[in-house]
Coordinates of C-alpha atoms and ligand atoms in Angstrom, one line a residue:
X782 CA -0.1 0.1 0.1
X783 CA 1.0 3.5 -0.6
X784 CA 2.4 5.7 2.3
X785 CA -0.5 8.0 1.8
X786 CA -2.9 5.0 1.0
X787 CA -5.3 5.2 3.7
X788 CA -8.2 7.2 2.2
X789 CA -8.2 5.4 -1.0
X790 CA -9.9 2.2 -1.8
X791 CA -8.3 1.5 -5.4
X792 CA -5.1 0.8 -6.6
X793 CA -3.4 3.7 -8.7
X794 CA -3.8 3.0 -12.1
X795 CA -0.5 1.8 -13.4
X796 CA 0.0 4.6 -15.8
X797 CA -0.7 7.1 -13.3
X798 CA 1.8 5.4 -11.1
X799 CA 4.5 5.9 -13.6
X800 CA 3.6 9.1 -14.8
X801 CA 3.4 10.3 -11.2
X802 CA 6.7 9.1 -10.3
X803 CA 10.2 11.2 -10.0
X804 CA 12.2 8.5 -8.4
X805 CA 13.8 7.8 -11.9
X806 CA 15.6 11.7 -11.4
X807 CA 15.2 12.4 -7.8
X808 CA 17.3 9.2 -6.9
X809 CA 20.1 11.2 -7.4
X810 CA 19.4 13.2 -4.1
X811 CA 19.4 10.2 -1.9
X812 CA 22.2 11.5 0.2
X813 CA 20.7 14.8 0.7
X814 CA 17.5 13.2 1.5
X815 CA 19.0 10.9 4.1
X816 CA 21.2 13.9 5.5
X817 CA 18.1 16.1 5.7
X818 CA 16.0 13.4 7.7
X819 CA 18.9 12.7 10.0
X820 CA 18.8 16.1 11.1
X821 CA 14.9 16.2 11.4
X822 CA 15.1 13.4 13.5
X823 CA 17.7 14.4 15.9
X824 CA 15.9 17.7 16.2
X825 CA 12.6 15.8 17.1
X826 CA 14.4 13.9 19.5
X827 CA 16.2 16.8 21.2
X828 CA 12.6 18.7 21.3
X829 CA 11.2 15.7 23.1
X830 CA 8.5 15.4 19.9
X831 CA 9.9 11.8 19.5
X832 CA 12.0 9.8 22.2
X833 CA 15.8 9.9 22.1
X834 CA 15.7 6.1 21.6
X835 CA 13.7 6.5 18.5
X836 CA 15.7 9.3 17.2
X837 CA 18.9 7.0 17.6
X838 CA 17.1 4.1 15.9
X839 CA 16.1 6.3 13.0
X840 CA 19.7 7.7 12.5
X841 CA 21.3 4.4 12.7
X842 CA 18.6 2.8 10.3
X843 CA 19.3 5.7 7.8
X844 CA 23.0 5.2 8.1
X845 CA 22.7 1.7 7.1
X846 CA 20.5 2.7 4.1
X847 CA 23.1 5.3 3.1
X848 CA 25.6 2.6 3.1
X849 CA 23.6 0.1 1.1
X850 CA 22.6 2.5 -1.3
X851 CA 26.3 3.6 -2.1
X852 CA 27.2 0.0 -2.2
X853 CA 24.6 -0.7 -5.0
X854 CA 22.4 -2.9 -2.9
X855 CA 19.1 -0.9 -3.0
X856 CA 16.8 -0.7 -5.8
X857 CA 14.2 2.3 -5.4
X858 CA 10.7 1.4 -7.0
X859 CA 8.3 3.6 -8.6
X860 CA 5.8 2.4 -6.3
X861 CA 7.1 4.4 -3.5
X862 CA 6.8 7.5 -6.0
X863 CA 10.0 9.5 -5.1
X864 CA 12.9 9.5 -3.3
X865 CA 11.4 10.7 -0.1
X866 CA 9.0 7.9 0.2
X867 CA 11.5 5.3 -1.0
X868 CA 13.7 6.1 1.7
X869 CA 11.1 6.2 4.4
X870 CA 9.5 3.0 3.5
X871 CA 13.1 1.0 3.5
X872 CA 13.5 2.8 7.0
X873 CA 10.2 1.5 8.4
X874 CA 10.7 -2.1 6.8
X875 CA 14.1 -2.0 8.7
X876 CA 13.6 -0.7 11.9
X877 CA 9.8 -0.9 12.2
X878 CA 7.7 1.6 14.5
X879 CA 10.4 4.0 14.9
X880 CA 10.6 4.6 11.2
X881 CA 7.0 5.5 11.2
X882 CA 7.6 8.6 13.6
X883 CA 10.2 10.3 11.3
X884 CA 7.7 12.1 9.2
X885 CA 6.1 13.7 12.4
X886 CA 5.9 17.7 12.0
X887 CA 7.4 17.2 8.4
X888 CA 5.8 17.2 4.8
X889 CA 7.6 16.3 1.6
X890 CA 6.9 19.7 0.4
X891 CA 9.5 21.0 2.7
X892 CA 11.5 17.7 2.5
X893 CA 12.0 18.2 -1.5
X894 CA 12.8 21.8 -0.8
X895 CA 15.5 21.0 1.5
X896 CA 16.9 18.3 -0.4
X897 CA 17.3 20.2 -3.5
X898 CA 19.0 23.0 -1.7
X899 CA 21.5 20.8 -0.2
X900 CA 22.1 19.0 -3.7
X901 CA 22.4 22.3 -5.7
X902 CA 24.7 23.8 -2.9
X903 CA 27.1 20.9 -3.4
X904 CA 26.9 21.1 -7.3
X905 CA 27.9 24.8 -7.0
X906 CA 30.8 24.1 -5.2
X907 CA 31.8 21.6 -7.7
X908 CA 31.3 24.1 -10.9
X909 CA 33.1 26.8 -9.2
X910 CA 36.2 24.5 -8.9
X911 CA 36.0 23.7 -12.6
X912 CA 35.6 27.5 -13.5
X913 CA 38.7 28.4 -11.4
X914 CA 40.5 25.2 -13.5
X915 CA 39.3 27.0 -16.8
X916 CA 40.6 30.5 -15.3
X917 CA 43.8 29.0 -14.7
X918 CA 44.2 27.6 -18.2
X919 CA 43.4 31.1 -19.5
X920 CA 45.9 32.7 -17.1
X921 CA 48.7 30.0 -18.3
X922 CA 48.1 31.0 -21.8
X923 CA 48.1 34.7 -20.9
X924 CA 51.3 34.6 -19.2
X925 CA 53.1 33.4 -22.3
X926 CA 51.6 35.8 -24.5
X927 CA 51.7 39.3 -22.9
X928 CA 54.0 40.5 -25.8
X929 CA 52.1 38.6 -28.6
X930 CA 50.4 41.2 -30.7
X931 CA 47.1 40.7 -32.4
X932 CA 44.6 42.6 -33.9
X933 CA 41.7 43.7 -31.5
X934 CA 38.3 43.9 -33.2
X935 CA 35.0 45.7 -33.5
X936 CA 32.2 44.5 -35.6
X937 CA 35.1 41.8 -36.5
X938 CA 36.7 44.6 -38.3
X939 CA 40.6 45.0 -37.3
X940 CA 40.3 48.0 -34.9
X941 CA 43.3 48.6 -32.4
X942 CA 46.1 46.4 -31.5
X943 CA 46.2 44.2 -28.2
X944 CA 48.2 41.4 -27.1
X945 CA 46.7 37.8 -26.9
X946 CA 46.7 38.0 -23.1
X947 CA 44.7 41.0 -23.2
X948 CA 42.2 39.2 -25.1
X949 CA 42.2 36.2 -23.3
X950 CA 42.1 38.1 -19.9
X951 CA 38.6 39.6 -21.0
X952 CA 37.4 36.1 -20.9
X953 CA 39.3 35.7 -17.5
X954 CA 37.1 38.5 -16.4
X955 CA 33.9 37.1 -17.5
X956 CA 34.7 34.1 -15.9
X957 CA 35.6 35.5 -12.6
X958 CA 32.1 37.0 -12.6
X959 CA 30.7 33.5 -13.0
X960 CA 32.5 32.5 -10.0
X961 CA 31.1 35.3 -7.8
X962 CA 27.6 35.2 -9.5
X963 CA 27.5 31.5 -8.3
X964 CA 28.9 32.4 -4.8
X965 CA 26.0 34.9 -4.5
X966 CA 23.6 32.4 -5.7
X967 CA 24.8 29.8 -3.1
X968 CA 24.6 32.5 -0.5
X969 CA 20.9 33.2 -1.1
X970 CA 20.2 29.5 -1.6
X971 CA 21.5 28.5 2.0
X972 CA 18.5 29.2 3.9
X973 CA 16.4 26.3 5.3
X974 CA 12.8 25.5 4.3
X975 CA 12.5 22.4 6.6
X976 CA 9.9 22.9 9.2
X977 CA 7.7 24.7 6.8
X978 CA 5.6 21.5 6.7
X979 CA 3.2 20.9 3.8
X980 CA 2.6 24.9 4.0
X981 CA 1.5 26.3 7.3
X982 CA 4.3 25.2 9.7
X983 CA 3.4 22.9 12.6
X984 CA 1.9 22.5 16.2
X985 CA 4.9 20.5 17.5
X986 CA 7.4 22.5 19.3
X987 CA 10.3 22.2 16.6
X988 CA 13.4 24.1 16.4
X989 CA 13.9 25.0 12.9
X990 CA 17.4 26.7 14.0
X991 CA 18.7 23.6 15.1
X992 CA 18.0 21.6 11.8
X993 CA 19.2 24.8 9.9
X994 CA 22.5 24.6 11.7
X995 CA 22.6 20.8 11.5
X996 CA 22.5 21.1 7.9
X997 CA 25.0 23.9 7.4
X998 CA 22.2 26.6 6.4
X999 CA 22.7 30.1 7.8
X1000 CA 19.0 30.4 8.8
X1001 CA 15.5 28.9 8.6
X1002 CA 13.4 30.5 5.9
X1003 CA 11.1 33.3 7.5
X1004 CA 7.8 32.3 6.1
X1005 CA 6.6 28.6 5.5
X1006 CA 4.4 29.3 2.6
X1007 CA 7.3 30.7 0.6
X1008 CA 9.7 27.9 2.2
X1009 CA 7.8 25.2 0.1
X1010 CA 6.9 27.4 -3.0
X1011 CA 10.1 29.2 -3.7
X1012 CA 12.1 27.9 -6.5
X1013 CA 14.0 31.0 -7.0
X1014 CA 17.1 29.4 -6.1
X1015 CA 16.9 26.9 -8.8
X1016 CA 16.0 29.7 -11.6
X1017 CA 18.8 31.7 -10.2
X1018 CA 21.2 29.0 -10.5
X1019 CA 19.9 28.4 -14.1
X1020 CA 20.3 32.0 -14.6
X1021 CA 24.1 32.0 -13.7
X1022 CA 24.6 28.6 -15.7
X1023 CA 22.9 30.2 -18.6
X1024 CA 25.3 33.3 -18.5
X1025 CA 28.2 31.0 -18.0
X1026 CA 27.4 29.1 -20.9
X1027 CA 27.1 32.1 -23.1
X1028 CA 30.6 33.2 -22.1
X1029 CA 31.9 30.0 -23.0
X1030 CA 29.8 29.9 -26.3
X1031 CA 31.3 33.3 -27.2
X1032 CA 35.0 31.9 -26.3
X1033 CA 34.1 28.7 -28.4
X1034 CA 33.1 30.8 -31.5
X1035 CA 36.0 32.7 -31.3
X1036 CA 38.3 29.5 -31.0
X1037 CA 36.4 28.4 -34.0
X1038 CA 37.3 31.5 -36.2
X1039 CA 40.8 31.6 -34.8
X1040 CA 41.2 28.0 -36.0
X1041 CA 40.1 28.6 -39.3
X1042 CA 42.5 29.0 -42.4
X1043 CA 41.2 32.5 -42.5
X1044 CA 42.6 33.4 -39.5
X1045 CA 45.1 30.6 -38.3
X1046 CA 45.9 32.2 -35.1
X1047 CA 45.8 29.0 -33.2
X1048 CA 46.2 25.4 -33.7
X1049 CA 44.2 23.0 -31.8
X1050 CA 45.8 20.0 -30.3
X1051 CA 45.0 16.6 -32.1
X1052 CA 43.5 15.4 -28.8
X1053 CA 40.9 18.2 -29.0
X1054 CA 39.9 18.1 -32.5
X1055 CA 38.1 15.7 -34.8
X1056 CA 38.4 14.4 -38.6
X1057 CA 35.9 14.2 -41.3
X1058 CA 34.8 10.8 -42.8
X1059 CA 35.3 12.1 -46.4
X1060 CA 37.6 14.9 -46.2
X1061 CA 40.9 13.7 -45.6
X1062 CA 42.5 17.4 -44.8
X1063 CA 40.0 18.5 -42.1
X1064 CA 40.6 19.2 -38.5
X1065 CA 37.4 20.3 -37.1
X1066 CA 36.9 22.3 -33.9
X1067 CA 34.0 20.0 -32.6
X1068 CA 34.7 20.5 -29.2
X1069 CA 34.1 24.4 -29.4
X1070 CA 31.1 23.8 -31.6
X1071 CA 29.4 21.5 -29.1
X1072 CA 29.9 23.7 -26.3
X1073 CA 28.2 26.7 -28.3
X1074 CA 25.5 24.0 -29.2
X1075 CA 24.8 23.0 -25.7
X1076 CA 24.2 26.5 -24.5
X1077 CA 21.1 26.6 -26.2
X1078 CA 19.9 23.4 -24.2
X1079 CA 20.9 25.2 -20.9
X1080 CA 19.0 28.2 -22.0
X1081 CA 16.0 25.8 -22.6
X1082 CA 16.3 24.5 -19.2
X1083 CA 16.0 28.0 -17.8
X1084 CA 13.1 29.2 -20.2
X1085 CA 11.4 25.7 -19.3
X1086 CA 11.4 26.3 -15.6
X1087 CA 10.4 30.0 -15.8
X1088 CA 7.5 28.9 -17.6
X1089 CA 6.5 26.2 -15.5
X1090 CA 6.5 28.5 -12.3
X1091 CA 4.7 31.6 -14.1
X1092 CA 1.1 30.5 -13.3
X1093 CA 1.4 28.6 -9.9
X1094 CA -0.5 29.7 -6.8
X1095 CA 0.7 29.3 -3.5
X1096 CA 1.9 27.0 -2.0
X1097 CA 3.3 23.7 -3.4
X1098 CA 1.9 22.5 -6.7
X1099 CA 3.0 19.1 -8.4
X1100 CA 4.0 21.1 -11.4
X1101 CA 7.1 21.7 -9.4
X1102 CA 8.3 18.4 -9.7
X1103 CA 9.4 19.4 -13.0
X1104 CA 12.2 21.7 -11.5
X1105 CA 14.5 18.9 -11.1
X1106 CA 15.3 17.5 -14.8
X1107 CA 16.0 20.7 -16.2
X1108 CA 18.2 22.0 -13.4
X1109 CA 20.1 18.6 -13.3
X1110 CA 20.3 18.6 -17.0
X1111 CA 21.9 22.2 -16.9
X1112 CA 24.3 21.0 -14.0
X1113 CA 25.3 17.9 -15.9
X1114 CA 25.9 19.9 -19.2
X1115 CA 28.0 22.5 -17.7
X1116 CA 29.8 20.0 -15.7
X1117 CA 30.5 17.9 -19.0
X1118 CA 31.4 21.3 -21.1
X1119 CA 33.9 23.0 -18.5
X1120 CA 36.7 20.1 -18.4
X1121 CA 36.8 19.5 -22.1
X1122 CA 37.0 23.3 -22.5
X1123 CA 39.6 23.6 -20.4
X1124 CA 41.7 20.9 -21.8
X1125 CA 41.3 22.6 -25.3
X1126 CA 42.4 26.0 -24.1
X1127 CA 45.4 24.7 -22.1
X1128 CA 46.6 22.5 -25.1
X1129 CA 45.9 25.0 -28.1
X1130 CA 49.1 26.2 -29.6
X1131 CA 49.2 29.8 -30.4
X1132 CA 50.6 31.2 -33.5
X1133 CA 52.0 34.7 -32.8
X1134 CA 53.4 35.2 -36.3
X1135 CA 49.9 35.0 -37.9
X1136 CA 48.5 37.1 -35.2
X1137 CA 51.2 39.7 -35.8
X1138 CA 50.7 39.7 -39.6
X1139 CA 46.8 40.3 -39.4
X1140 CA 47.8 43.1 -36.8
X1141 CA 50.1 44.6 -39.3
X1142 CA 47.3 45.0 -42.0
X1143 CA 44.1 46.8 -42.0
X1144 CA 45.6 50.3 -40.8
X1145 CA 44.9 49.2 -37.1
X1146 CA 47.5 52.0 -36.2
X1147 CA 45.2 54.8 -37.4
X1148 CA 44.2 55.7 -34.0
X1149 CA 47.6 55.9 -32.8
X1150 CA 48.5 58.2 -35.9
X1151 CA 45.7 60.4 -34.9
X1152 CA 46.9 60.6 -31.3
X1153 CA 50.2 61.3 -32.6
X1154 CA 49.1 64.5 -34.3
X1155 CA 47.0 65.4 -31.2
X1156 CA 50.1 65.2 -28.9
X1157 CA 51.8 67.6 -31.1
X1158 CA 49.1 70.1 -30.5
X1159 CA 46.3 69.3 -33.1
X1160 CA 42.7 69.2 -31.6
X1161 CA 41.7 65.5 -32.0
X1162 CA 38.7 65.7 -34.2
X1163 CA 41.2 67.5 -36.6
X1164 CA 43.7 65.0 -36.3
X1165 CA 41.2 62.3 -36.9
X1166 CA 40.1 63.8 -40.3
X1167 CA 43.7 64.4 -41.3
X1168 CA 44.6 60.5 -40.8
X1169 CA 41.2 59.6 -42.6
X1170 CA 42.6 61.4 -45.7
X1171 CA 46.0 59.7 -45.0
X1172 CA 44.1 56.4 -45.2
X1173 CA 42.2 57.4 -48.0
X1174 CA 45.4 58.2 -49.7
X1175 CA 47.1 55.0 -49.1
X1176 CA 44.3 52.7 -50.1
X1177 CA 44.5 54.1 -53.5
X1178 CA 48.3 53.3 -53.6
X1179 CA 48.1 49.9 -52.0
X1180 CA 50.2 51.4 -48.8
X1181 CA 50.3 51.3 -45.1
X1182 CA 50.6 54.5 -43.1
X1183 CA 54.0 53.5 -41.8
X1184 CA 55.1 53.0 -45.6
X1185 CA 54.4 56.6 -46.5
X1186 CA 57.4 59.0 -46.7
X1187 CA 58.1 61.7 -44.5
X1188 CA 57.1 64.1 -47.4
X1189 CA 53.9 62.3 -48.1
X1190 CA 52.8 62.7 -44.4
X1191 CA 53.9 65.9 -44.2
X1192 CA 51.8 66.9 -47.3
X1193 CA 49.0 66.3 -44.6
X1194 CA 50.3 67.9 -41.8
X1195 CA 53.7 69.6 -41.1
X1196 CA 53.5 68.4 -37.5
X1197 CA 54.7 65.1 -38.8
X1198 CA 58.5 63.9 -37.9
X1199 CA 60.8 61.1 -37.9
X1200 CA 59.5 59.7 -34.6
X1201 CA 56.1 59.0 -36.1
X1202 CA 57.5 55.8 -37.7
X1203 CA 58.4 54.4 -33.9
X1204 CA 54.9 55.8 -32.6
X1205 CA 53.2 53.8 -35.7
X1206 CA 54.9 50.5 -34.9
X1207 CA 52.8 47.7 -33.4
X1208 CA 55.0 47.4 -30.3
X1209 CA 54.2 50.9 -29.4
X1210 CA 50.8 50.9 -30.3
X1211 CA 50.2 47.9 -28.1
X1212 CA 52.7 48.6 -25.6
X1213 CA 51.7 52.4 -25.1
X1214 CA 48.4 51.6 -24.1
X1215 CA 49.1 51.8 -20.2
X1216 CA 45.6 53.0 -19.3
X1217 CA 44.2 51.1 -16.2
X1218 CA 42.8 47.9 -18.0
X1219 CA 44.7 48.2 -21.2
X1220 CA 46.9 45.7 -23.1
X1221 CA 50.3 47.2 -22.1
X1222 CA 52.5 44.3 -20.3
X1223 CA 52.3 46.2 -16.9
X1224 CA 48.6 46.1 -17.2
X1225 CA 48.0 42.5 -18.3
X1226 CA 50.5 41.6 -15.4
X1227 CA 48.3 43.4 -13.1
X1228 CA 45.0 41.4 -14.4
X1229 CA 46.9 38.5 -14.2
X1230 CA 47.7 39.0 -10.4
X1231 CA 44.2 40.1 -9.6
X1232 CA 42.8 36.9 -11.2
X1233 CA 45.4 34.8 -9.5
X1234 CA 44.3 36.3 -6.3
X1235 CA 40.6 35.2 -7.0
X1236 CA 41.5 31.6 -7.7
X1237 CA 43.4 31.5 -4.3
X1238 CA 40.4 33.0 -2.5
X1239 CA 37.6 31.1 -4.1
X1240 CA 39.6 27.6 -4.3
X1241 CA 39.7 27.9 -0.2
X1242 CA 36.6 29.8 0.4
Ligands
LIG2315 N1 8.3 14.2 -5.9 C1 8.0 15.6 -5.2 C2 8.6 16.5 -6.3 O1 9.7 16.4 -6.6 C3 8.1 15.7 -4.1 C4 7.2 16.4 -3.2 C5 5.6 16.0 -3.3 N2 4.8 16.4 -2.6 C6 3.5 16.3 -2.8 N3 2.7 16.7 -2.0 N4 3.0 15.5 -3.9 O2 8.0 17.9 -6.0

């Protein structure tokens, strides 16, 4: 018979039984479910709601179940619907009457909410570690390439020179925000709904602070209706993971461009590329493309749950059982993407000569040429127009700015002197950009330092 079978006189239809069950996906919360029940039982014993002997028997029984689940000795069943009722049934089968006292002053509604918070809290720690690994790989490449000049782009048109380190460190900054965003999310998640009961709390003299403390939460949630209805923490995590995937996807897109023959800024390691079944010459960036592709799936997980939640009256509704599959899918997808992405970035070979050659074309030093005139006293807007005329002059003759003779340059402005050639060199254009956050070596070194500190802080935090 069902745990809730008392008021029923018929068996559940077998299709309904399977339709209703969530055990095939919520079984992954077995540890959290048992941990939550242990804390609840201990609190019930401490508050004199059940005897200390019963509380002890429950704890022992649950520990045995945990060990058996981990040893693969237990088969959960859809007849017990979800992880909560599977564990409770197993417990009662093992220890008898004491097991039947566990659910005193508790509902599956607060139970599932606490389990999911415990579970996602743990996943956040794991994902954070993986992001830190990726930032480390980015930093290792950046350290090697602080003087490697590459074109910086806007509109995918060559704009101003940067270093490869500077470009990579922009991704480092994005990933650093992902780390702190997940930490914020974890902090708001770390509130305990246990003791909210079905929706309206309980008449038993429970101690919600004790269970919150035992489970490592910062406090019990303040409103019992909210405690069982709130899924903001799931949505926030899905939001944070969607933003993280968006970052990986943009990075992936650049990797795909960079390893094309049109760019050839990098060469992927053979271990991180794939071949074609028909074209013998091909070496494809499948890893980057798949990360870009999986981003859509994580966005879908977020949109799905937002839509599920939007019309639900307070408090618990069965619709909310639909929270787990998307968030588990998003968590698993992210955990699968991050390590391969990290391996790809760590092992890619950078081709500085090609980056430099690309940076040398496209009038990437035009702003610097205007700045040169400005520093000699010409108003910037006039200098801008003068250099625009020079670029026009050059394109007609197939020349670059630095290939013009001093006479040609002076034809536009008498302010040009011999020192202009030095000012137009790629080294100067990149290396003199020492403004805070810029590409100059001193500045990329500072950014590397900053991210190294963040890794330190969050690895041990
Ligand atoms: N399996 C349910 C879920 O995942 C647990 C809570 C069920 N509560 C209820 N009253 N049906 O949401």
